[in-house]
Amino acid sequence: MAESRTPDQVVARAARATDLADLDAAVSDCFACPRLVRWREEVARTRRAAFRDQEYWGRPVPGFGPADARIAILGLAPAAHGGNRTGRIFTGDRSGDVLFAALHRAGLANQPTSVAADDGLTLRDTRIFSAVRCAPPDNKPTPDERDTCAPWLHREVTLIRPTLRVVVALGAFAWAAWWPVLRQVYGQRPPSPRPVFGHGAHWSGAAVPELLGCYHVSQQNTFTGRLTPGMLDDVFGRAKQLAEVD
Ligand code: SF4
């Protein structure tokens, strides 16, 4: 399989992806952002002391969840020692602990923890992916990196479009990353001015998924109590209701 090494190659390869397995494989073989490739590989080489004996994934992190998902959870980017270590989104870090515990309470995950790619976790009616597929330094991708990575997101949404009803945007970056999807996937002009992100924000358009805003499950938010388990339960309860998931 050909690697993607330029923005044009990302566009072409994403457009060719026939199903999620093909897309996931293609994403994993992407090298189009030099700064992020350097960073993900450096983190994988130097490692955190607690994980010194582990082999890091050190590659882009594909989405996770079934192809017939009715709910999508859109994050920012993988964590350096979470998804970039384990190879699965929100897996192996505190953010994932909070997110998957909430998904389990909502009946959307078969277990409350997500520690490794082979831990038996499965999702129901839900697919999780991020706007940028490589771990960025300080969790801050550049606008160019965001735009270079966008075709992967757009193709992923296209592939699950037949069933997708609700998107939960974790944080303002993900919320902003959704608007280009409306144009690229649904052929619709994004609203202007753009609706403002907030926890509990809800935007509806005609014949497109409902968009819900949720504070990101970052340690900064969950440790300080800005985002509580109850707040997550409310968001996922609302998402299930809108998506007509039992
Ligand atoms: S951030 Fe996206 S486009 Fe950039 S190298 Fe990673 S997967 Fe490729």
PDB file of C-alpha atoms and ligand atoms in Angstrom:
ATOM      1  CA  MET A   1       0.000   0.000   0.000  1.00  0.00           C
ATOM      2  CA  ALA A   2       1.345   3.421  -0.976  1.00  0.00           C
ATOM      3  CA  GLU A   3       2.204   5.831   1.795  1.00  0.00           C
ATOM      4  CA  SER A   4       0.779   9.362   1.794  1.00  0.00           C
ATOM      5  CA  ARG A   5       3.632  11.860   1.978  1.00  0.00           C
ATOM      6  CA  THR A   6       2.079  15.077   0.663  1.00  0.00           C
ATOM      7  CA  PRO A   7      -1.268  16.855   1.118  1.00  0.00           C
ATOM      8  CA  ASP A   8      -2.219  15.916  -2.445  1.00  0.00           C
ATOM      9  CA  GLN A   9      -1.495  12.270  -1.739  1.00  0.00           C
ATOM     10  CA  VAL A  10      -3.720  12.441   1.355  1.00  0.00           C
ATOM     11  CA  VAL A  11      -6.566  13.815  -0.754  1.00  0.00           C
ATOM     12  CA  ALA A  12      -6.116  11.113  -3.403  1.00  0.00           C
ATOM     13  CA  ARG A  13      -5.691   8.207  -1.003  1.00  0.00           C
ATOM     14  CA  ALA A  14      -8.597   9.237   1.211  1.00  0.00           C
ATOM     15  CA  ALA A  15     -10.866   9.493  -1.828  1.00  0.00           C
ATOM     16  CA  ARG A  16      -9.917   5.946  -2.850  1.00  0.00           C
ATOM     17  CA  ALA A  17     -10.719   4.357   0.523  1.00  0.00           C
ATOM     18  CA  THR A  18     -13.558   1.942  -0.120  1.00  0.00           C
ATOM     19  CA  ASP A  19     -14.437   1.043   3.456  1.00  0.00           C
ATOM     20  CA  LEU A  20     -13.337   1.777   7.006  1.00  0.00           C
ATOM     21  CA  ALA A  21     -10.744  -1.001   7.115  1.00  0.00           C
ATOM     22  CA  ASP A  22      -9.117   0.384   3.996  1.00  0.00           C
ATOM     23  CA  LEU A  23      -9.299   3.929   5.346  1.00  0.00           C
ATOM     24  CA  ASP A  24      -7.830   2.929   8.717  1.00  0.00           C
ATOM     25  CA  ALA A  25      -4.910   1.222   6.986  1.00  0.00           C
ATOM     26  CA  ALA A  26      -4.328   4.234   4.748  1.00  0.00           C
ATOM     27  CA  VAL A  27      -4.434   6.669   7.680  1.00  0.00           C
ATOM     28  CA  SER A  28      -1.861   4.569   9.521  1.00  0.00           C
ATOM     29  CA  ASP A  29       0.476   4.947   6.553  1.00  0.00           C
ATOM     30  CA  CYS A  30       0.418   8.742   6.422  1.00  0.00           C
ATOM     31  CA  PHE A  31       3.568  10.866   6.633  1.00  0.00           C
ATOM     32  CA  ALA A  32       2.251  14.138   5.216  1.00  0.00           C
ATOM     33  CA  CYS A  33       3.018  16.482   8.139  1.00  0.00           C
ATOM     34  CA  PRO A  34       6.785  16.618   8.724  1.00  0.00           C
ATOM     35  CA  ARG A  35       6.566  18.242  12.169  1.00  0.00           C
ATOM     36  CA  LEU A  36       4.024  15.723  13.445  1.00  0.00           C
ATOM     37  CA  VAL A  37       5.868  12.753  11.978  1.00  0.00           C
ATOM     38  CA  ARG A  38       9.033  13.882  13.773  1.00  0.00           C
ATOM     39  CA  TRP A  39       7.144  14.381  17.026  1.00  0.00           C
ATOM     40  CA  ARG A  40       5.220  11.102  17.029  1.00  0.00           C
ATOM     41  CA  GLU A  41       8.410   9.183  16.275  1.00  0.00           C
ATOM     42  CA  GLU A  42      10.456  11.059  18.860  1.00  0.00           C
ATOM     43  CA  VAL A  43       7.846  10.372  21.559  1.00  0.00           C
ATOM     44  CA  ALA A  44       7.815   6.717  20.523  1.00  0.00           C
ATOM     45  CA  ARG A  45      11.593   6.574  20.780  1.00  0.00           C
ATOM     46  CA  THR A  46      12.087   8.431  24.062  1.00  0.00           C
ATOM     47  CA  ARG A  47       8.905   7.133  25.820  1.00  0.00           C
ATOM     48  CA  ARG A  48       7.580   8.028  29.231  1.00  0.00           C
ATOM     49  CA  ALA A  49       9.379   6.284  32.097  1.00  0.00           C
ATOM     50  CA  ALA A  50       6.260   4.336  33.116  1.00  0.00           C
ATOM     51  CA  PHE A  51       6.034   2.830  29.624  1.00  0.00           C
ATOM     52  CA  ARG A  52       9.747   2.355  28.958  1.00  0.00           C
ATOM     53  CA  ASP A  53       9.363  -1.377  28.324  1.00  0.00           C
ATOM     54  CA  GLN A  54       6.537  -0.906  25.810  1.00  0.00           C
ATOM     55  CA  GLU A  55       6.702  -0.621  22.056  1.00  0.00           C
ATOM     56  CA  TYR A  56       4.947   2.621  21.082  1.00  0.00           C
ATOM     57  CA  TRP A  57       2.688   2.721  18.036  1.00  0.00           C
ATOM     58  CA  GLY A  58       4.222   6.029  16.916  1.00  0.00           C
ATOM     59  CA  ARG A  59       1.953   6.368  13.860  1.00  0.00           C
ATOM     60  CA  PRO A  60      -1.310   8.122  12.983  1.00  0.00           C
ATOM     61  CA  VAL A  61      -4.243   6.794  14.981  1.00  0.00           C
ATOM     62  CA  PRO A  62      -7.316   5.711  12.991  1.00  0.00           C
ATOM     63  CA  GLY A  63     -10.920   5.905  14.134  1.00  0.00           C
ATOM     64  CA  PHE A  64     -12.500   3.206  16.270  1.00  0.00           C
ATOM     65  CA  GLY A  65     -16.003   1.776  16.288  1.00  0.00           C
ATOM     66  CA  PRO A  66     -18.514   0.085  13.989  1.00  0.00           C
ATOM     67  CA  ALA A  67     -19.237   1.126  10.418  1.00  0.00           C
ATOM     68  CA  ASP A  68     -22.958   1.491  11.153  1.00  0.00           C
ATOM     69  CA  ALA A  69     -22.424   4.060  13.912  1.00  0.00           C
ATOM     70  CA  ARG A  70     -25.280   6.477  14.524  1.00  0.00           C
ATOM     71  CA  ILE A  71     -23.197   8.610  16.902  1.00  0.00           C
ATOM     72  CA  ALA A  72     -19.715   9.966  16.170  1.00  0.00           C
ATOM     73  CA  ILE A  73     -17.420  11.405  18.799  1.00  0.00           C
ATOM     74  CA  LEU A  74     -14.974  13.869  17.305  1.00  0.00           C
ATOM     75  CA  GLY A  75     -11.828  14.675  19.264  1.00  0.00           C
ATOM     76  CA  LEU A  76      -8.834  16.900  18.643  1.00  0.00           C
ATOM     77  CA  ALA A  77      -5.862  14.563  18.161  1.00  0.00           C
ATOM     78  CA  PRO A  78      -4.297  11.485  19.790  1.00  0.00           C
ATOM     79  CA  ALA A  79      -2.374  11.887  23.036  1.00  0.00           C
ATOM     80  CA  ALA A  80       1.401  11.420  22.897  1.00  0.00           C
ATOM     81  CA  HIS A  81       1.423   8.627  25.503  1.00  0.00           C
ATOM     82  CA  GLY A  82      -2.177   7.473  24.943  1.00  0.00           C
ATOM     83  CA  GLY A  83      -3.247   6.780  21.368  1.00  0.00           C
ATOM     84  CA  ASN A  84       0.268   7.365  20.049  1.00  0.00           C
ATOM     85  CA  ARG A  85       1.468   4.625  22.413  1.00  0.00           C
ATOM     86  CA  THR A  86      -1.328   2.076  22.127  1.00  0.00           C
ATOM     87  CA  GLY A  87      -2.466   2.701  18.532  1.00  0.00           C
ATOM     88  CA  ARG A  88      -6.118   3.191  19.498  1.00  0.00           C
ATOM     89  CA  ILE A  89      -7.822   6.513  19.991  1.00  0.00           C
ATOM     90  CA  PHE A  90      -8.353   7.622  23.635  1.00  0.00           C
ATOM     91  CA  THR A  91      -6.686   4.425  24.826  1.00  0.00           C
ATOM     92  CA  GLY A  92      -4.178   4.227  27.634  1.00  0.00           C
ATOM     93  CA  ASP A  93      -4.573   7.657  29.191  1.00  0.00           C
ATOM     94  CA  ARG A  94      -6.726   9.509  31.721  1.00  0.00           C
ATOM     95  CA  SER A  95      -8.887  11.144  29.069  1.00  0.00           C
ATOM     96  CA  GLY A  96      -9.850   7.728  27.760  1.00  0.00           C
ATOM     97  CA  ASP A  97     -10.586   6.507  31.296  1.00  0.00           C
ATOM     98  CA  VAL A  98     -13.174   9.248  31.680  1.00  0.00           C
ATOM     99  CA  LEU A  99     -14.606   8.919  28.165  1.00  0.00           C
ATOM    100  CA  PHE A 100     -15.033   5.147  28.099  1.00  0.00           C
ATOM    101  CA  ALA A 101     -16.436   5.017  31.623  1.00  0.00           C
ATOM    102  CA  ALA A 102     -19.128   7.422  30.411  1.00  0.00           C
ATOM    103  CA  LEU A 103     -19.738   5.443  27.218  1.00  0.00           C
ATOM    104  CA  HIS A 104     -20.089   2.284  29.285  1.00  0.00           C
ATOM    105  CA  ARG A 105     -22.613   3.944  31.591  1.00  0.00           C
ATOM    106  CA  ALA A 106     -24.499   5.020  28.470  1.00  0.00           C
ATOM    107  CA  GLY A 107     -24.526   1.456  27.142  1.00  0.00           C
ATOM    108  CA  LEU A 108     -22.378   2.401  24.159  1.00  0.00           C
ATOM    109  CA  ALA A 109     -19.232   0.491  25.242  1.00  0.00           C
ATOM    110  CA  ASN A 110     -18.998  -3.105  26.475  1.00  0.00           C
ATOM    111  CA  GLN A 111     -16.495  -2.233  29.217  1.00  0.00           C
ATOM    112  CA  PRO A 112     -15.602   0.901  31.189  1.00  0.00           C
ATOM    113  CA  THR A 113     -11.872   0.889  30.472  1.00  0.00           C
ATOM    114  CA  SER A 114      -9.671   1.245  27.414  1.00  0.00           C
ATOM    115  CA  VAL A 115      -6.091   0.320  28.148  1.00  0.00           C
ATOM    116  CA  ALA A 116      -4.703  -1.450  25.077  1.00  0.00           C
ATOM    117  CA  ALA A 117      -5.695  -2.177  21.486  1.00  0.00           C
ATOM    118  CA  ASP A 118      -6.301  -5.853  22.342  1.00  0.00           C
ATOM    119  CA  ASP A 119      -8.264  -5.360  25.570  1.00  0.00           C
ATOM    120  CA  GLY A 120     -11.588  -6.553  24.140  1.00  0.00           C
ATOM    121  CA  LEU A 121     -13.286  -3.160  24.046  1.00  0.00           C
ATOM    122  CA  THR A 122     -16.111  -2.807  21.552  1.00  0.00           C
ATOM    123  CA  LEU A 123     -18.479   0.063  20.889  1.00  0.00           C
ATOM    124  CA  ARG A 124     -22.126  -0.027  19.946  1.00  0.00           C
ATOM    125  CA  ASP A 125     -23.642   2.529  17.543  1.00  0.00           C
ATOM    126  CA  THR A 126     -20.644   4.794  18.128  1.00  0.00           C
ATOM    127  CA  ARG A 127     -17.456   5.638  16.267  1.00  0.00           C
ATOM    128  CA  ILE A 128     -14.679   7.788  17.693  1.00  0.00           C
ATOM    129  CA  PHE A 129     -12.145   9.705  15.620  1.00  0.00           C
ATOM    130  CA  SER A 130     -10.134  12.874  15.751  1.00  0.00           C
ATOM    131  CA  ALA A 131      -9.771  15.925  13.538  1.00  0.00           C
ATOM    132  CA  VAL A 132      -5.992  15.403  13.396  1.00  0.00           C
ATOM    133  CA  ARG A 133      -4.689  11.836  13.391  1.00  0.00           C
ATOM    134  CA  CYS A 134      -1.170  12.350  14.792  1.00  0.00           C
ATOM    135  CA  ALA A 135      -0.215  13.454  18.287  1.00  0.00           C
ATOM    136  CA  PRO A 136       0.858  17.115  18.126  1.00  0.00           C
ATOM    137  CA  PRO A 137       3.315  18.851  20.479  1.00  0.00           C
ATOM    138  CA  ASP A 138       1.367  20.531  23.307  1.00  0.00           C
ATOM    139  CA  ASN A 139      -1.854  19.146  21.766  1.00  0.00           C
ATOM    140  CA  LYS A 140      -1.723  22.019  19.294  1.00  0.00           C
ATOM    141  CA  PRO A 141      -1.792  21.179  15.586  1.00  0.00           C
ATOM    142  CA  THR A 142      -1.116  24.077  13.222  1.00  0.00           C
ATOM    143  CA  PRO A 143      -3.860  25.223  10.838  1.00  0.00           C
ATOM    144  CA  ASP A 144      -1.880  23.677   7.967  1.00  0.00           C
ATOM    145  CA  GLU A 145      -1.697  20.325   9.758  1.00  0.00           C
ATOM    146  CA  ARG A 146      -5.415  20.449  10.502  1.00  0.00           C
ATOM    147  CA  ASP A 147      -6.186  21.139   6.856  1.00  0.00           C
ATOM    148  CA  THR A 148      -3.775  18.494   5.577  1.00  0.00           C
ATOM    149  CA  CYS A 149      -5.416  15.870   7.777  1.00  0.00           C
ATOM    150  CA  ALA A 150      -9.010  16.901   7.043  1.00  0.00           C
ATOM    151  CA  PRO A 151      -9.511  14.576   4.033  1.00  0.00           C
ATOM    152  CA  TRP A 152      -9.172  11.547   6.324  1.00  0.00           C
ATOM    153  CA  LEU A 153     -11.969  12.914   8.503  1.00  0.00           C
ATOM    154  CA  HIS A 154     -14.112  13.810   5.540  1.00  0.00           C
ATOM    155  CA  ARG A 155     -13.766  10.364   4.020  1.00  0.00           C
ATOM    156  CA  GLU A 156     -14.518   8.687   7.338  1.00  0.00           C
ATOM    157  CA  VAL A 157     -17.723  10.684   7.725  1.00  0.00           C
ATOM    158  CA  THR A 158     -18.640   9.870   4.116  1.00  0.00           C
ATOM    159  CA  LEU A 159     -18.249   6.159   4.823  1.00  0.00           C
ATOM    160  CA  ILE A 160     -20.514   6.227   7.885  1.00  0.00           C
ATOM    161  CA  ARG A 161     -22.891   8.832   6.479  1.00  0.00           C
ATOM    162  CA  PRO A 162     -25.727   6.361   5.802  1.00  0.00           C
ATOM    163  CA  THR A 163     -26.298   5.784   9.522  1.00  0.00           C
ATOM    164  CA  LEU A 164     -24.698   8.820  11.174  1.00  0.00           C
ATOM    165  CA  ARG A 165     -27.221  10.996  13.028  1.00  0.00           C
ATOM    166  CA  VAL A 166     -25.329  12.820  15.787  1.00  0.00           C
ATOM    167  CA  VAL A 167     -21.816  14.170  16.222  1.00  0.00           C
ATOM    168  CA  VAL A 168     -20.457  15.004  19.659  1.00  0.00           C
ATOM    169  CA  ALA A 169     -17.610  17.513  19.323  1.00  0.00           C
ATOM    170  CA  LEU A 170     -15.178  17.290  22.221  1.00  0.00           C
ATOM    171  CA  GLY A 171     -13.897  20.837  22.598  1.00  0.00           C
ATOM    172  CA  ALA A 172     -13.760  23.942  20.432  1.00  0.00           C
ATOM    173  CA  PHE A 173     -11.161  22.567  17.999  1.00  0.00           C
ATOM    174  CA  ALA A 174     -13.369  19.611  17.082  1.00  0.00           C
ATOM    175  CA  TRP A 175     -16.445  21.851  16.912  1.00  0.00           C
ATOM    176  CA  ALA A 176     -14.644  24.089  14.396  1.00  0.00           C
ATOM    177  CA  ALA A 177     -13.412  21.051  12.425  1.00  0.00           C
ATOM    178  CA  TRP A 178     -16.999  19.988  11.806  1.00  0.00           C
ATOM    179  CA  TRP A 179     -18.030  22.934   9.603  1.00  0.00           C
ATOM    180  CA  PRO A 180     -15.855  22.003   6.589  1.00  0.00           C
ATOM    181  CA  VAL A 181     -17.427  18.513   6.772  1.00  0.00           C
ATOM    182  CA  LEU A 182     -20.796  20.021   5.932  1.00  0.00           C
ATOM    183  CA  ARG A 183     -19.426  21.324   2.662  1.00  0.00           C
ATOM    184  CA  GLN A 184     -17.129  18.429   1.761  1.00  0.00           C
ATOM    185  CA  VAL A 185     -19.395  15.539   2.728  1.00  0.00           C
ATOM    186  CA  TYR A 186     -22.930  16.925   2.649  1.00  0.00           C
ATOM    187  CA  GLY A 187     -22.524  19.603  -0.021  1.00  0.00           C
ATOM    188  CA  GLN A 188     -23.984  22.251   2.270  1.00  0.00           C
ATOM    189  CA  ARG A 189     -22.808  25.709   3.147  1.00  0.00           C
ATOM    190  CA  PRO A 190     -21.839  25.972   6.825  1.00  0.00           C
ATOM    191  CA  PRO A 191     -23.902  28.418   8.887  1.00  0.00           C
ATOM    192  CA  SER A 192     -22.658  31.977   9.048  1.00  0.00           C
ATOM    193  CA  PRO A 193     -21.785  33.218  11.527  1.00  0.00           C
ATOM    194  CA  ARG A 194     -20.619  29.895  12.926  1.00  0.00           C
ATOM    195  CA  PRO A 195     -22.485  28.786  16.048  1.00  0.00           C
ATOM    196  CA  VAL A 196     -20.340  29.277  19.134  1.00  0.00           C
ATOM    197  CA  PHE A 197     -18.930  26.236  20.909  1.00  0.00           C
ATOM    198  CA  GLY A 198     -20.000  25.564  24.452  1.00  0.00           C
ATOM    199  CA  HIS A 199     -20.731  22.589  26.646  1.00  0.00           C
ATOM    200  CA  GLY A 200     -24.285  21.541  25.810  1.00  0.00           C
ATOM    201  CA  ALA A 201     -24.360  23.612  22.607  1.00  0.00           C
ATOM    202  CA  HIS A 202     -26.612  22.054  19.966  1.00  0.00           C
ATOM    203  CA  TRP A 203     -26.781  22.904  16.289  1.00  0.00           C
ATOM    204  CA  SER A 204     -29.255  21.382  13.831  1.00  0.00           C
ATOM    205  CA  GLY A 205     -29.274  21.678  10.065  1.00  0.00           C
ATOM    206  CA  ALA A 206     -31.433  20.124   7.378  1.00  0.00           C
ATOM    207  CA  ALA A 207     -30.404  16.585   6.345  1.00  0.00           C
ATOM    208  CA  VAL A 208     -27.115  16.668   8.261  1.00  0.00           C
ATOM    209  CA  PRO A 209     -26.182  15.151  11.634  1.00  0.00           C
ATOM    210  CA  GLU A 210     -27.081  17.009  14.799  1.00  0.00           C
ATOM    211  CA  LEU A 211     -24.024  18.605  16.382  1.00  0.00           C
ATOM    212  CA  LEU A 212     -23.562  18.589  20.148  1.00  0.00           C
ATOM    213  CA  GLY A 213     -20.789  20.413  21.997  1.00  0.00           C
ATOM    214  CA  CYS A 214     -19.066  18.831  24.993  1.00  0.00           C
ATOM    215  CA  TYR A 215     -16.061  20.024  26.939  1.00  0.00           C
ATOM    216  CA  HIS A 216     -13.020  17.937  26.058  1.00  0.00           C
ATOM    217  CA  VAL A 217     -12.295  15.016  28.381  1.00  0.00           C
ATOM    218  CA  SER A 218      -8.812  16.390  29.045  1.00  0.00           C
ATOM    219  CA  GLN A 219      -7.279  16.070  32.484  1.00  0.00           C
ATOM    220  CA  GLN A 220      -7.365  19.841  32.698  1.00  0.00           C
ATOM    221  CA  ASN A 221     -11.158  19.745  32.506  1.00  0.00           C
ATOM    222  CA  THR A 222     -11.889  16.577  34.457  1.00  0.00           C
ATOM    223  CA  PHE A 223      -9.421  17.141  37.337  1.00  0.00           C
ATOM    224  CA  THR A 224     -10.702  20.651  37.924  1.00  0.00           C
ATOM    225  CA  GLY A 225     -14.360  19.603  37.852  1.00  0.00           C
ATOM    226  CA  ARG A 226     -15.096  21.754  34.807  1.00  0.00           C
ATOM    227  CA  LEU A 227     -16.336  18.529  33.207  1.00  0.00           C
ATOM    228  CA  THR A 228     -17.998  16.023  35.547  1.00  0.00           C
ATOM    229  CA  PRO A 229     -19.255  12.475  34.918  1.00  0.00           C
ATOM    230  CA  GLY A 230     -22.805  13.784  35.261  1.00  0.00           C
ATOM    231  CA  MET A 231     -22.205  16.348  32.514  1.00  0.00           C
ATOM    232  CA  LEU A 232     -20.916  13.608  30.209  1.00  0.00           C
ATOM    233  CA  ASP A 233     -23.909  11.436  31.036  1.00  0.00           C
ATOM    234  CA  ASP A 234     -26.215  14.276  30.021  1.00  0.00           C
ATOM    235  CA  VAL A 235     -24.437  14.756  26.683  1.00  0.00           C
ATOM    236  CA  PHE A 236     -24.430  11.062  25.769  1.00  0.00           C
ATOM    237  CA  GLY A 237     -28.026  10.695  26.922  1.00  0.00           C
ATOM    238  CA  ARG A 238     -28.971  13.542  24.612  1.00  0.00           C
ATOM    239  CA  ALA A 239     -26.900  12.058  21.767  1.00  0.00           C
ATOM    240  CA  LYS A 240     -28.660   8.695  22.135  1.00  0.00           C
ATOM    241  CA  GLN A 241     -32.046  10.361  22.174  1.00  0.00           C
ATOM    242  CA  LEU A 242     -31.319  12.394  19.023  1.00  0.00           C
ATOM    243  CA  ALA A 243     -29.776   9.380  17.274  1.00  0.00           C
ATOM    244  CA  GLU A 244     -32.672   7.148  18.352  1.00  0.00           C
ATOM    245  CA  VAL A 245     -30.338   4.682  20.010  1.00  0.00           C
ATOM    246  CA  ASP A 246     -31.842   2.545  22.808  1.00  0.00           C
TER     247      ASP A 246
HETATM  248  S1  SF4 B   1      -1.691  14.583  11.044  1.00  0.00           S
HETATM  249 FE1  SF4 B   1      -2.935  13.553   9.493  1.00  0.00          FE
HETATM  250  S2  SF4 B   1      -2.181  14.290   7.505  1.00  0.00           S
HETATM  251 FE2  SF4 B   1      -0.631  14.804   9.073  1.00  0.00          FE
HETATM  252  S3  SF4 B   1       0.813  13.043   9.035  1.00  0.00           S
HETATM  253 FE3  SF4 B   1      -0.711  12.608  10.599  1.00  0.00          FE
HETATM  254  S4  SF4 B   1      -2.315  11.415   9.579  1.00  0.00           S
HETATM  255 FE4  SF4 B   1      -1.084  12.409   7.992  1.00  0.00          FE
END
